[in-house]
Amino acid sequence: DAKTTQPNSMESNEEEPVHLPCNHSTISGTDYIHWYRQLPSQGPEYVIHGLTSNVNNRMASLAIAEDRKSSTLILHRATLRDAAVYYCILRPRGSGDKLTFGTGTRLAVRP
Amino acid sequence: ETGVTQTPRHLVMGMTNKKSLKCEQHLGHNAMYWYKQSAKKPLELMFVYNFKEQTENNSVPSRFSPECPNSSHLFLHLHTLQPEDSALYLCASSRGGAGAFTGELFFGEGSRLTVL
């Protein structure tokens, strides 16, 4: 299975945009890109996912590179509640809903 | 009540005890999962159930015994555990079923297990 690489940690200021990068240079053409986040003392929660095109939802935007070897999760205005570990996950088509989590990026938000 | 509910939230047990973790989902989903999250390690998938049938066991030791009596309930029976089994055990559910896979899992808040 293809692997993802994320920075261990990042910091941002409250009310500023945050760009969380993910490298997946060995991604296959049928792998979906998923992002989850895990707030302190909670289970992970779904953020967004995409295949080839950029995606927007109420929580975030997902920008996927044209060659699909990297992607960026964009939080448009960080709040203190966005402090969490963010996971970038590749899900092969045909693997059901099974997800393999990595170590993610721990995002700290400064007031 | 909505979402995925796990009980108990905290559990302390000795190595010779037998206990169970319970998970219940009120989302009408057909697939349920157990994950283990140890300190400083990524989440590890343990078991997958689809329509009450176990479809995946990730080489989990037999001292962990899952049970899925229906699509809404999932149990993890624990016996003769080791201290290294201390971790956060997370349950998740998804729509499941052929053609309905979206990669969107809904997680509970987890059961924090300490084995003495």
Tab-separated table of C-alpha atoms in Angstrom:
chain	number	residue	atom	x	y	z
A	1	ASP	CA	0.000	0.000	0.000
A	2	ALA	CA	1.136	3.554	-0.709
A	3	LYS	CA	2.381	5.563	2.261
A	4	THR	CA	1.888	9.160	3.333
A	5	THR	CA	4.387	11.565	4.875
A	6	GLN	CA	3.305	14.457	7.079
A	7	PRO	CA	5.215	16.875	9.308
A	8	ASN	CA	5.118	15.820	12.960
A	9	SER	CA	3.846	19.164	14.157
A	10	MET	CA	2.772	22.621	13.008
A	11	GLU	CA	1.701	25.831	14.657
A	12	SER	CA	-0.705	28.496	13.527
A	13	ASN	CA	-2.300	31.653	14.848
A	14	GLU	CA	-5.979	31.864	15.615
A	15	GLU	CA	-8.138	33.243	12.778
A	16	GLU	CA	-5.385	32.710	10.200
A	17	PRO	CA	-5.448	30.085	7.422
A	18	VAL	CA	-3.571	26.838	7.929
A	19	HIS	CA	-2.105	24.656	5.190
A	20	LEU	CA	-1.364	21.101	6.270
A	21	PRO	CA	0.762	19.224	3.719
A	22	CYS	CA	0.838	15.530	2.893
A	23	ASN	CA	3.177	13.742	0.513
A	24	HIS	CA	2.100	10.507	-1.131
A	25	SER	CA	4.502	10.028	-3.993
A	26	THR	CA	3.639	6.325	-4.483
A	27	ILE	CA	-0.116	6.884	-4.702
A	28	SER	CA	-1.908	4.734	-7.246
A	29	GLY	CA	-4.507	6.025	-9.663
A	30	THR	CA	-7.393	4.545	-7.694
A	31	ASP	CA	-6.375	5.613	-4.174
A	32	TYR	CA	-8.695	8.070	-2.459
A	33	ILE	CA	-7.134	10.745	-0.234
A	34	HIS	CA	-8.837	11.100	3.131
A	35	TRP	CA	-8.235	13.508	6.006
A	36	TYR	CA	-9.296	12.870	9.557
A	37	ARG	CA	-8.549	14.739	12.743
A	38	GLN	CA	-8.446	13.685	16.363
A	39	LEU	CA	-9.221	16.247	19.024
A	40	PRO	CA	-7.823	15.652	22.527
A	41	SER	CA	-9.576	12.828	24.385
A	42	GLN	CA	-11.798	12.001	21.417
A	43	GLY	CA	-11.924	9.507	18.576
A	44	PRO	CA	-10.906	10.617	15.083
A	45	GLU	CA	-13.453	12.464	12.983
A	46	TYR	CA	-13.795	12.676	9.219
A	47	VAL	CA	-12.757	15.970	7.681
A	48	ILE	CA	-12.760	15.604	3.914
A	49	HIS	CA	-11.754	13.316	1.059
A	50	GLY	CA	-11.078	13.465	-2.659
A	51	LEU	CA	-9.741	11.561	-5.634
A	52	THR	CA	-8.462	13.974	-8.273
A	53	SER	CA	-10.266	17.296	-8.013
A	54	ASN	CA	-10.073	19.847	-5.226
A	55	VAL	CA	-12.880	19.540	-2.694
A	56	ASN	CA	-14.558	21.974	-0.325
A	57	ASN	CA	-16.880	21.368	2.583
A	58	ARG	CA	-17.958	23.282	5.660
A	59	MET	CA	-14.914	22.170	7.633
A	60	ALA	CA	-12.046	22.553	5.185
A	61	SER	CA	-10.742	22.465	1.631
A	62	LEU	CA	-8.612	19.780	0.055
A	63	ALA	CA	-6.160	20.786	-2.647
A	64	ILE	CA	-4.762	17.867	-4.660
A	65	ALA	CA	-1.666	18.316	-6.799
A	66	GLU	CA	-2.113	17.678	-10.502
A	67	ASP	CA	0.181	14.626	-10.361
A	68	ARG	CA	-1.597	13.534	-7.134
A	69	LYS	CA	1.742	12.997	-5.392
A	70	SER	CA	0.823	15.474	-2.683
A	71	SER	CA	-2.186	17.158	-1.167
A	72	THR	CA	-2.900	20.000	1.249
A	73	LEU	CA	-5.649	20.340	3.802
A	74	ILE	CA	-6.648	23.968	4.187
A	75	LEU	CA	-8.387	25.321	7.252
A	76	HIS	CA	-9.524	28.785	6.205
A	77	ARG	CA	-9.632	30.394	9.660
A	78	ALA	CA	-8.083	28.399	12.467
A	79	THR	CA	-9.816	28.422	15.815
A	80	LEU	CA	-8.591	27.079	19.143
A	81	ARG	CA	-10.957	24.160	18.639
A	82	ASP	CA	-8.981	23.138	15.543
A	83	ALA	CA	-5.997	22.097	17.685
A	84	ALA	CA	-5.784	18.374	16.967
A	85	VAL	CA	-3.793	15.650	15.241
A	86	TYR	CA	-4.559	15.637	11.515
A	87	TYR	CA	-4.197	12.399	9.582
A	88	CYS	CA	-3.744	12.092	5.820
A	89	ILE	CA	-4.803	8.606	4.716
A	90	LEU	CA	-4.849	6.809	1.371
A	91	ARG	CA	-7.720	4.422	0.832
A	92	PRO	CA	-7.399	2.022	-2.112
A	93	ARG	CA	-10.566	1.584	-4.133
A	94	GLY	CA	-11.965	-1.840	-3.382
A	95	SER	CA	-10.655	-1.920	0.188
A	96	GLY	CA	-14.037	-1.039	1.655
A	97	ASP	CA	-14.011	1.595	4.380
A	98	LYS	CA	-10.902	0.186	6.028
A	99	LEU	CA	-8.446	2.968	6.933
A	100	THR	CA	-4.779	2.725	7.906
A	101	PHE	CA	-3.722	5.648	10.078
A	102	GLY	CA	-0.203	7.060	10.295
A	103	THR	CA	1.218	9.346	12.961
A	104	GLY	CA	-0.319	12.536	11.565
A	105	THR	CA	0.488	16.202	12.169
A	106	ARG	CA	-0.148	17.726	15.567
A	107	LEU	CA	-1.524	21.233	15.002
A	108	ALA	CA	-1.222	23.807	17.763
A	109	VAL	CA	-3.255	27.023	17.475
A	110	ARG	CA	-1.987	30.132	19.257
A	111	PRO	CA	-4.584	32.605	20.552
B	1	GLU	CA	-28.995	9.330	21.327
B	2	THR	CA	-26.970	9.622	18.133
B	3	GLY	CA	-23.552	8.543	16.884
B	4	VAL	CA	-21.282	5.854	18.273
B	5	THR	CA	-21.319	5.197	22.002
B	6	GLN	CA	-18.669	3.230	23.846
B	7	THR	CA	-18.843	1.904	27.404
B	8	PRO	CA	-17.139	1.942	29.758
B	9	ARG	CA	-15.065	5.043	29.089
B	10	HIS	CA	-12.412	3.888	31.541
B	11	LEU	CA	-11.554	0.376	32.703
B	12	VAL	CA	-8.861	-0.922	35.020
B	13	MET	CA	-8.369	-4.661	35.167
B	14	GLY	CA	-5.917	-7.204	36.463
B	15	MET	CA	-4.229	-9.701	34.203
B	16	THR	CA	-6.492	-12.525	35.356
B	17	ASN	CA	-9.779	-10.626	34.960
B	18	LYS	CA	-12.368	-11.003	32.232
B	19	LYS	CA	-14.096	-7.858	31.061
B	20	SER	CA	-15.905	-6.597	27.986
B	21	LEU	CA	-16.010	-3.352	26.041
B	22	LYS	CA	-19.275	-2.389	24.395
B	23	CYS	CA	-19.951	-0.287	21.332
B	24	GLU	CA	-23.339	0.787	20.025
B	25	GLN	CA	-24.112	2.818	16.920
B	26	HIS	CA	-27.365	4.604	16.174
B	27	LEU	CA	-26.512	5.537	12.583
B	28	GLY	CA	-28.054	2.595	10.740
B	29	HIS	CA	-24.600	1.503	9.562
B	30	ASN	CA	-23.690	-2.009	8.461
B	31	ALA	CA	-19.966	-2.101	9.182
B	32	MET	CA	-18.217	-1.841	12.546
B	33	TYR	CA	-14.569	-1.724	13.531
B	34	TRP	CA	-12.272	-2.031	16.528
B	35	TYR	CA	-9.082	0.024	16.575
B	36	LYS	CA	-6.353	0.149	19.221
B	37	GLN	CA	-4.443	3.350	19.994
B	38	SER	CA	-1.382	2.885	22.179
B	39	ALA	CA	0.660	5.786	23.489
B	40	LYS	CA	2.978	7.250	20.858
B	41	LYS	CA	1.752	4.800	18.185
B	42	PRO	CA	-0.664	5.141	15.267
B	43	LEU	CA	-4.145	3.677	15.431
B	44	GLU	CA	-4.078	-0.023	14.637
B	45	LEU	CA	-7.030	-1.729	12.989
B	46	MET	CA	-7.953	-4.877	14.927
B	47	PHE	CA	-11.235	-6.243	13.567
B	48	VAL	CA	-13.774	-5.448	10.860
B	49	TYR	CA	-17.378	-6.624	10.734
B	50	ASN	CA	-19.743	-6.231	7.789
B	51	PHE	CA	-23.382	-7.188	8.239
B	52	LYS	CA	-22.432	-9.015	11.486
B	53	GLU	CA	-19.796	-11.143	9.757
B	54	GLN	CA	-16.126	-10.747	10.639
B	55	THR	CA	-14.264	-9.788	7.480
B	56	GLU	CA	-10.905	-8.907	8.950
B	57	ASN	CA	-8.754	-9.935	11.902
B	58	ASN	CA	-5.382	-8.184	11.857
B	59	SER	CA	-3.449	-10.953	13.613
B	60	VAL	CA	-4.935	-9.960	16.942
B	61	PRO	CA	-4.029	-12.231	19.897
B	62	SER	CA	-6.812	-14.571	20.995
B	63	ARG	CA	-7.041	-12.867	24.402
B	64	PHE	CA	-9.116	-10.281	22.476
B	65	SER	CA	-12.391	-11.817	21.342
B	66	PRO	CA	-14.845	-9.706	19.323
B	67	GLU	CA	-18.564	-10.314	19.087
B	68	CYS	CA	-21.078	-8.663	16.769
B	69	PRO	CA	-24.616	-9.869	17.575
B	70	ASN	CA	-26.225	-7.381	15.179
B	71	SER	CA	-25.224	-4.445	13.001
B	72	SER	CA	-25.749	-1.968	15.835
B	73	HIS	CA	-23.676	-3.600	18.555
B	74	LEU	CA	-20.066	-4.659	18.818
B	75	PHE	CA	-18.282	-6.108	21.816
B	76	LEU	CA	-14.648	-6.765	22.626
B	77	HIS	CA	-14.232	-9.461	25.239
B	78	LEU	CA	-10.973	-9.282	27.159
B	79	HIS	CA	-9.289	-12.050	29.153
B	80	THR	CA	-5.826	-12.673	30.572
B	81	LEU	CA	-4.513	-9.400	29.180
B	82	GLN	CA	-0.977	-8.118	29.547
B	83	PRO	CA	0.126	-4.669	30.762
B	84	GLU	CA	1.198	-3.827	27.198
B	85	ASP	CA	-2.445	-4.153	26.160
B	86	SER	CA	-3.159	-0.925	28.035
B	87	ALA	CA	-4.429	1.493	25.389
B	88	LEU	CA	-7.399	3.439	24.081
B	89	TYR	CA	-9.769	1.103	22.261
B	90	LEU	CA	-11.823	2.858	19.633
B	91	CYS	CA	-14.946	1.596	17.942
B	92	ALA	CA	-16.090	2.947	14.595
B	93	SER	CA	-18.911	2.349	12.160
B	94	SER	CA	-19.554	3.054	8.491
B	95	ARG	CA	-22.349	2.522	6.009
B	96	GLY	CA	-20.608	-0.512	4.563
B	97	GLY	CA	-22.125	-2.789	1.963
B	98	ALA	CA	-21.208	-3.219	-1.674
B	99	GLY	CA	-21.226	0.084	-3.520
B	100	ALA	CA	-21.666	2.091	-0.334
B	101	PHE	CA	-18.046	2.499	0.742
B	102	THR	CA	-17.084	6.142	1.136
B	103	GLY	CA	-14.218	5.923	3.619
B	104	GLU	CA	-16.245	7.888	6.119
B	105	LEU	CA	-15.908	6.268	9.516
B	106	PHE	CA	-17.686	7.492	12.619
B	107	PHE	CA	-15.708	6.897	15.794
B	108	GLY	CA	-16.755	6.669	19.393
B	109	GLU	CA	-14.807	8.458	22.129
B	110	GLY	CA	-13.021	5.261	23.076
B	111	SER	CA	-12.568	3.068	26.137
B	112	ARG	CA	-9.335	3.747	28.032
B	113	LEU	CA	-8.062	0.389	29.301
B	114	THR	CA	-5.390	-0.028	31.957
B	115	VAL	CA	-4.076	-3.523	32.689
B	116	LEU	CA	-2.281	-3.892	36.014
